[in-house]
Amino acid sequence: MTMYIAREVSKLWKKVCMETAVEWKLFKEKWKLLLAGLVFQYIHGLAARGVHYLHRPGPILQDVGFMILPELGKERGHVSENTFGLIFFSFILWTFHPFVYHSKRFYTVLIWRRVLAFLVGSQALRIITFYSTQLPGPNYHCREGSTLARLPRPDNVLEVLFLNFPRGVFYGCGDLIFSSHMIFTLVFVLTYQKYGSKRFIKMLAWVTAIVQSLLIIASRKHYTVDIVVAWYTVNLVVFFVDKKLPEMPERTGVSQPLLPMSAKGKDSKSVEEQHKLLNGNSADNADWRQRIQLNGKHLENGGHALPEATMNGGST
């Protein structure tokens, strides 16, 4: 039993190391784009912090969702946050599963490149929208009488740049149209819908997105219009941005070594083990014939082949 566990741990470690080598090569090519996407997340947070200074509390607007859905109340307002946390961390774990699982349909670096592109497009539109019109916040800390509803002038620029983290992040007001939580949720669900493999999880993801929408309204964190606008805006952004991005190759077949071979060469067993570890294909039964998917689109890595190309192509 101990020998079996040790053998499996050794295989897993080899898998992680070899996958890391492949992903690191891609990361060195795409790091600027990934960094730009991460920097924009900070810019988005900075914009949300800035609009809080403009927020003026007032009577809650008439809202159909508020009429239909009972109010959860302050003590149960965390339910929507917990649901979002489940979606968020489940998606992150899924994007890193190629490091440990045999089944590999994408590269982690390339999937996050697309996700960040979808997020940036949606968040840019969100910033324009909530600065165009500031609505009185329906959340409890944004209502009249709350000390958090209006922000005093900042004492220094660092107070703005640091977003008063974490308090400023969780108790913001004014950044309503449209929901940031739904941007992340829908981007994750749409990504899994395209690149995920489990039909049941795809259905569950859409149901969870609907439940999340209702919980946000019931928690009075957003008006119904914030959720409705998010649903059609994010879907449109993902649709058009995805068409502009190069097609991401699917990892279903291999026609050349995934890692550079030494001048002396390797024996066939070593090559088969590499294929098996990195692509989840059986070394005994794999067909190494060259297979390329074109689909009328360019490959993700531009005009040249990826470390595992060529491929046979085809969301939390």
C-alpha positions as a printed Julia matrix, in Angstrom:
316×3 Matrix{Float64}:
   0.0    0.0     0.0
   2.79   2.4     0.91
   4.62   1.62   -2.33
   1.43   2.26   -4.31
   0.9    5.65   -2.67
   4.53   6.59   -3.22
   4.28   5.58   -6.88
   1.1    7.6    -7.42
   2.58  10.64   -5.66
   5.63  10.38   -7.89
   3.43  10.26  -11.01
   1.45  13.26   -9.79
   4.61  15.23   -9.11
   5.93  14.46  -12.59
   2.63  15.56  -14.05
   2.7   18.87  -12.16
   6.32  19.55  -13.11
   5.83  18.81  -16.79
   2.61  20.82  -16.96
   4.34  23.71  -15.22
   7.07  23.65  -17.86
   4.5   23.9   -20.66
   2.45  26.62  -18.93
   5.57  28.59  -18.02
   6.54  28.78  -21.68
   3.12  30.16  -22.51
   3.23  32.53  -19.55
   6.49  34.07  -20.75
   4.76  34.88  -24.03
   1.47  36.16  -22.58
   2.49  37.74  -19.25
   2.02  41.31  -20.45
  -1.59  40.65  -21.41
  -2.27  38.87  -18.14
  -0.68  41.69  -16.17
  -2.75  44.27  -18.04
  -5.92  42.37  -17.15
  -4.95  42.21  -13.47
  -4.04  45.91  -13.39
  -7.46  46.74  -14.8
  -9.04  44.89  -11.87
  -7.4   47.49   -9.63
  -8.54  50.32  -11.92
 -12.07  48.97  -11.72
 -11.87  48.93   -7.93
 -10.47  52.46   -7.95
 -13.35  53.67  -10.12
 -15.89  52.03   -7.79
 -14.22  53.72   -4.84
 -14.32  57.07   -6.62
 -18.04  56.93   -7.39
 -18.72  56.36   -3.67
 -17.59  59.95   -3.07
 -20.37  61.05   -5.46
 -23.06  58.88   -3.91
 -25.98  60.63   -2.24
 -28.38  58.45   -0.25
 -32.07  58.82   -0.91
 -35.36  56.94   -0.95
 -35.12  53.43   -2.41
 -36.45  53.4    -5.96
 -39.51  51.4    -6.9
 -38.34  48.0    -8.06
 -40.29  45.0    -9.34
 -37.75  42.57   -7.91
 -38.09  44.11   -4.46
 -41.86  43.71   -4.69
 -41.65  40.05   -5.66
 -38.7   38.76   -3.62
 -38.83  38.93    0.18
 -36.0   40.84    1.81
 -33.33  38.61    3.34
 -32.33  41.2     5.92
 -28.94  42.18    7.29
 -28.41  38.95    9.18
 -28.82  36.84    6.02
 -27.2   39.18    3.54
 -24.08  37.0     3.54
 -25.93  34.23    1.66
 -25.38  35.88   -1.71
 -21.7   36.5    -0.9
 -21.22  32.87    0.1
 -22.81  31.73   -3.15
 -20.55  34.04   -5.13
 -17.51  32.79   -3.21
 -18.43  29.21   -4.11
 -18.71  30.12   -7.79
 -15.47  32.12   -7.75
 -13.22  29.56   -6.07
 -14.77  26.6    -7.91
 -13.92  28.25  -11.21
 -10.35  28.99  -10.14
  -9.83  25.36   -9.12
 -11.26  24.16  -12.42
  -8.9   26.35  -14.47
  -5.9   24.77  -12.71
  -7.07  21.16  -13.02
  -4.78  20.43  -16.03
  -1.88  20.4   -13.57
  -3.18  17.27  -11.84
  -5.83  15.58  -14.01
  -5.31  13.3   -17.0
  -8.15  14.99  -18.89
  -6.86  18.28  -20.33
  -8.91  20.42  -22.71
  -7.11  23.76  -22.41
  -4.06  25.61  -21.15
  -4.47  27.48  -17.86
  -2.55  30.53  -19.1
  -4.67  30.81  -22.24
  -7.98  30.32  -20.45
  -7.17  33.16  -18.03
  -6.1   35.36  -20.92
  -9.6   35.01  -22.34
 -11.33  35.38  -18.98
  -9.48  38.61  -18.21
 -10.33  39.96  -21.67
 -14.03  39.28  -21.01
 -13.81  40.9   -17.57
 -12.02  44.0   -18.83
 -14.56  44.54  -21.62
 -17.51  44.19  -19.25
 -15.97  46.26  -16.46
 -15.06  49.1   -18.82
 -18.73  49.37  -19.82
 -19.72  49.14  -16.15
 -17.48  52.07  -15.18
 -18.98  54.25  -17.92
 -22.49  53.28  -16.84
 -22.3   53.87  -13.09
 -20.5   57.19  -13.56
 -23.19  58.32  -16.01
 -25.98  58.1   -13.44
 -25.67  57.59   -9.68
 -28.69  55.9    -8.14
 -29.4   55.9    -4.39
 -28.02  52.61   -3.1
 -30.55  50.05   -1.83
 -28.04  48.25    0.41
 -28.37  48.81    4.14
 -25.11  50.69    4.55
 -25.99  52.96    1.61
 -29.35  54.19    2.93
 -30.15  57.48    4.56
 -28.95  57.62    8.14
 -26.01  55.27    7.61
 -22.57  56.69    8.35
 -21.18  54.72    5.43
 -23.6   56.08    2.84
 -21.48  59.15    2.11
 -17.72  59.4     2.14
 -15.97  62.51    3.48
 -13.24  64.09    1.44
 -10.14  61.91    1.66
  -7.33  63.11    3.91
  -4.71  62.09    1.36
  -4.38  60.41   -2.0
  -3.24  57.14   -0.43
  -6.67  56.71    1.13
  -8.12  56.65   -2.36
  -5.37  54.59   -3.99
  -5.47  51.9    -1.29
  -9.29  51.71   -1.64
  -9.56  51.77    2.18
  -9.05  48.01    1.89
 -10.87  45.87    2.91
 -13.63  48.05    4.33
 -13.92  50.18    1.23
 -14.29  47.12   -0.97
 -17.13  45.52    0.99
 -19.03  48.71    1.88
 -19.07  50.59   -1.4
 -22.04  52.6    -2.66
 -23.01  54.11   -6.0
 -21.51  51.5    -8.35
 -24.83  49.94   -9.21
 -25.48  49.61  -12.93
 -24.5   46.95  -13.54
 -23.64  44.24  -11.01
 -19.93  43.36  -10.72
 -20.8   40.07   -9.02
 -22.86  39.1   -12.07
 -20.03  40.06  -14.42
 -17.73  37.54  -12.76
 -20.47  34.93  -12.42
 -21.57  35.08  -16.05
 -18.03  35.22  -17.45
 -17.15  32.12  -15.45
 -20.31  30.27  -16.46
 -19.94  31.16  -20.14
 -16.29  30.08  -20.1
 -17.15  26.72  -18.58
 -20.02  26.36  -21.04
 -17.51  26.49  -23.9
 -14.49  24.72  -22.43
 -15.97  22.51  -19.73
 -16.75  18.85  -20.34
 -19.45  17.9   -17.83
 -22.99  18.56  -19.04
 -24.43  18.3   -15.54
 -22.01  20.93  -14.21
 -22.9   23.22  -17.1
 -26.57  22.98  -16.21
 -25.79  23.43  -12.53
 -23.69  26.51  -13.31
 -26.56  28.22  -15.12
 -28.97  27.39  -12.31
 -26.47  28.78   -9.8
 -26.16  31.98  -11.84
 -29.94  32.43  -11.75
 -30.04  31.75   -8.01
 -27.18  34.21   -7.49
 -29.14  36.87   -9.38
 -32.19  36.39   -7.17
 -30.12  36.38   -3.98
 -28.46  39.68   -4.9
 -31.87  41.29   -5.37
 -33.27  39.71   -2.21
 -30.23  40.97   -0.29
 -31.01  44.47   -1.62
 -27.44  44.86   -2.85
 -28.59  45.84   -6.33
 -31.72  46.91   -8.11
 -33.28  44.47  -10.55
 -32.15  46.63  -13.47
 -28.52  46.1   -12.4
 -28.97  42.35  -12.77
 -30.96  42.49  -16.01
 -28.42  44.78  -17.7
 -25.59  42.5   -16.55
 -27.21  39.45  -18.12
 -27.46  40.8   -21.62
 -24.36  43.03  -21.54
 -21.94  40.35  -20.36
 -23.31  37.81  -22.83
 -22.86  40.28  -25.69
 -19.36  41.27  -24.58
 -18.26  37.64  -24.31
 -19.79  36.86  -27.7
 -18.04  39.68  -29.57
 -14.71  39.55  -27.71
 -14.54  35.78  -28.17
 -14.98  36.2   -31.92
 -12.08  38.67  -32.01
  -9.72  36.48  -30.0
  -7.81  33.68  -31.75
  -9.29  30.25  -31.27
  -7.81  28.36  -28.35
  -6.55  24.88  -29.28
  -8.04  21.88  -27.53
  -5.66  19.39  -26.01
  -6.93  16.15  -27.46
  -4.04  14.92  -29.54
  -0.3   15.31  -30.04
   1.86  15.18  -33.14
   5.2   16.39  -31.77
   7.06  16.26  -28.47
   5.69  18.6   -25.82
   9.06  19.26  -24.24
  12.36  19.77  -26.05
  14.26  16.55  -26.65
  17.97  16.24  -26.05
  20.39  15.74  -28.92
  20.94  12.18  -27.86
  17.22  11.52  -27.99
  14.99   9.62  -25.67
  13.71   6.13  -25.81
  10.15   5.54  -26.98
   8.94   4.7   -23.49
  10.04   8.11  -22.18
   8.26   9.89  -25.03
   5.09   7.93  -24.39
   5.22   8.8   -20.71
   5.47  12.49  -21.57
   2.44  12.27  -23.82
   0.54  10.33  -21.24
   1.38  12.68  -18.38
   0.7   15.93  -20.24
  -2.32  14.98  -22.33
  -4.06  12.22  -20.45
  -3.87   9.87  -23.44
  -2.94   6.26  -23.13
   0.58   5.75  -24.43
  -0.33   2.24  -25.6
  -3.36   3.18  -27.66
  -2.68   6.74  -28.75
  -2.74   7.67  -32.41
   0.1   10.08  -33.09
  -1.07  11.02  -36.55
  -1.08  14.73  -37.18
  -4.45  16.34  -36.6
  -5.1   20.04  -36.99
  -8.25  22.05  -36.32
  -8.68  25.2   -38.34
 -12.35  26.2   -37.94
 -11.65  29.31  -39.99
  -9.8   30.93  -37.07
  -6.21  31.44  -36.01
  -4.69  29.48  -33.19
  -4.35  31.14  -29.8
  -0.6   31.44  -30.04
  -0.63  33.34  -33.31
   0.82  31.86  -36.44
   3.22  29.36  -34.89
   2.49  26.11  -33.12
   2.09  25.84  -29.39
   4.25  23.49  -27.33
   1.6   20.83  -27.81
   0.31  21.79  -31.22
  -1.0   20.6   -33.43
  -4.34  19.88  -31.85
  -7.58  18.25  -32.75
 -10.07  21.01  -31.89
 -13.29  21.55  -31.07
 -17.28  27.3   -17.65
 -17.61  28.3   -12.59
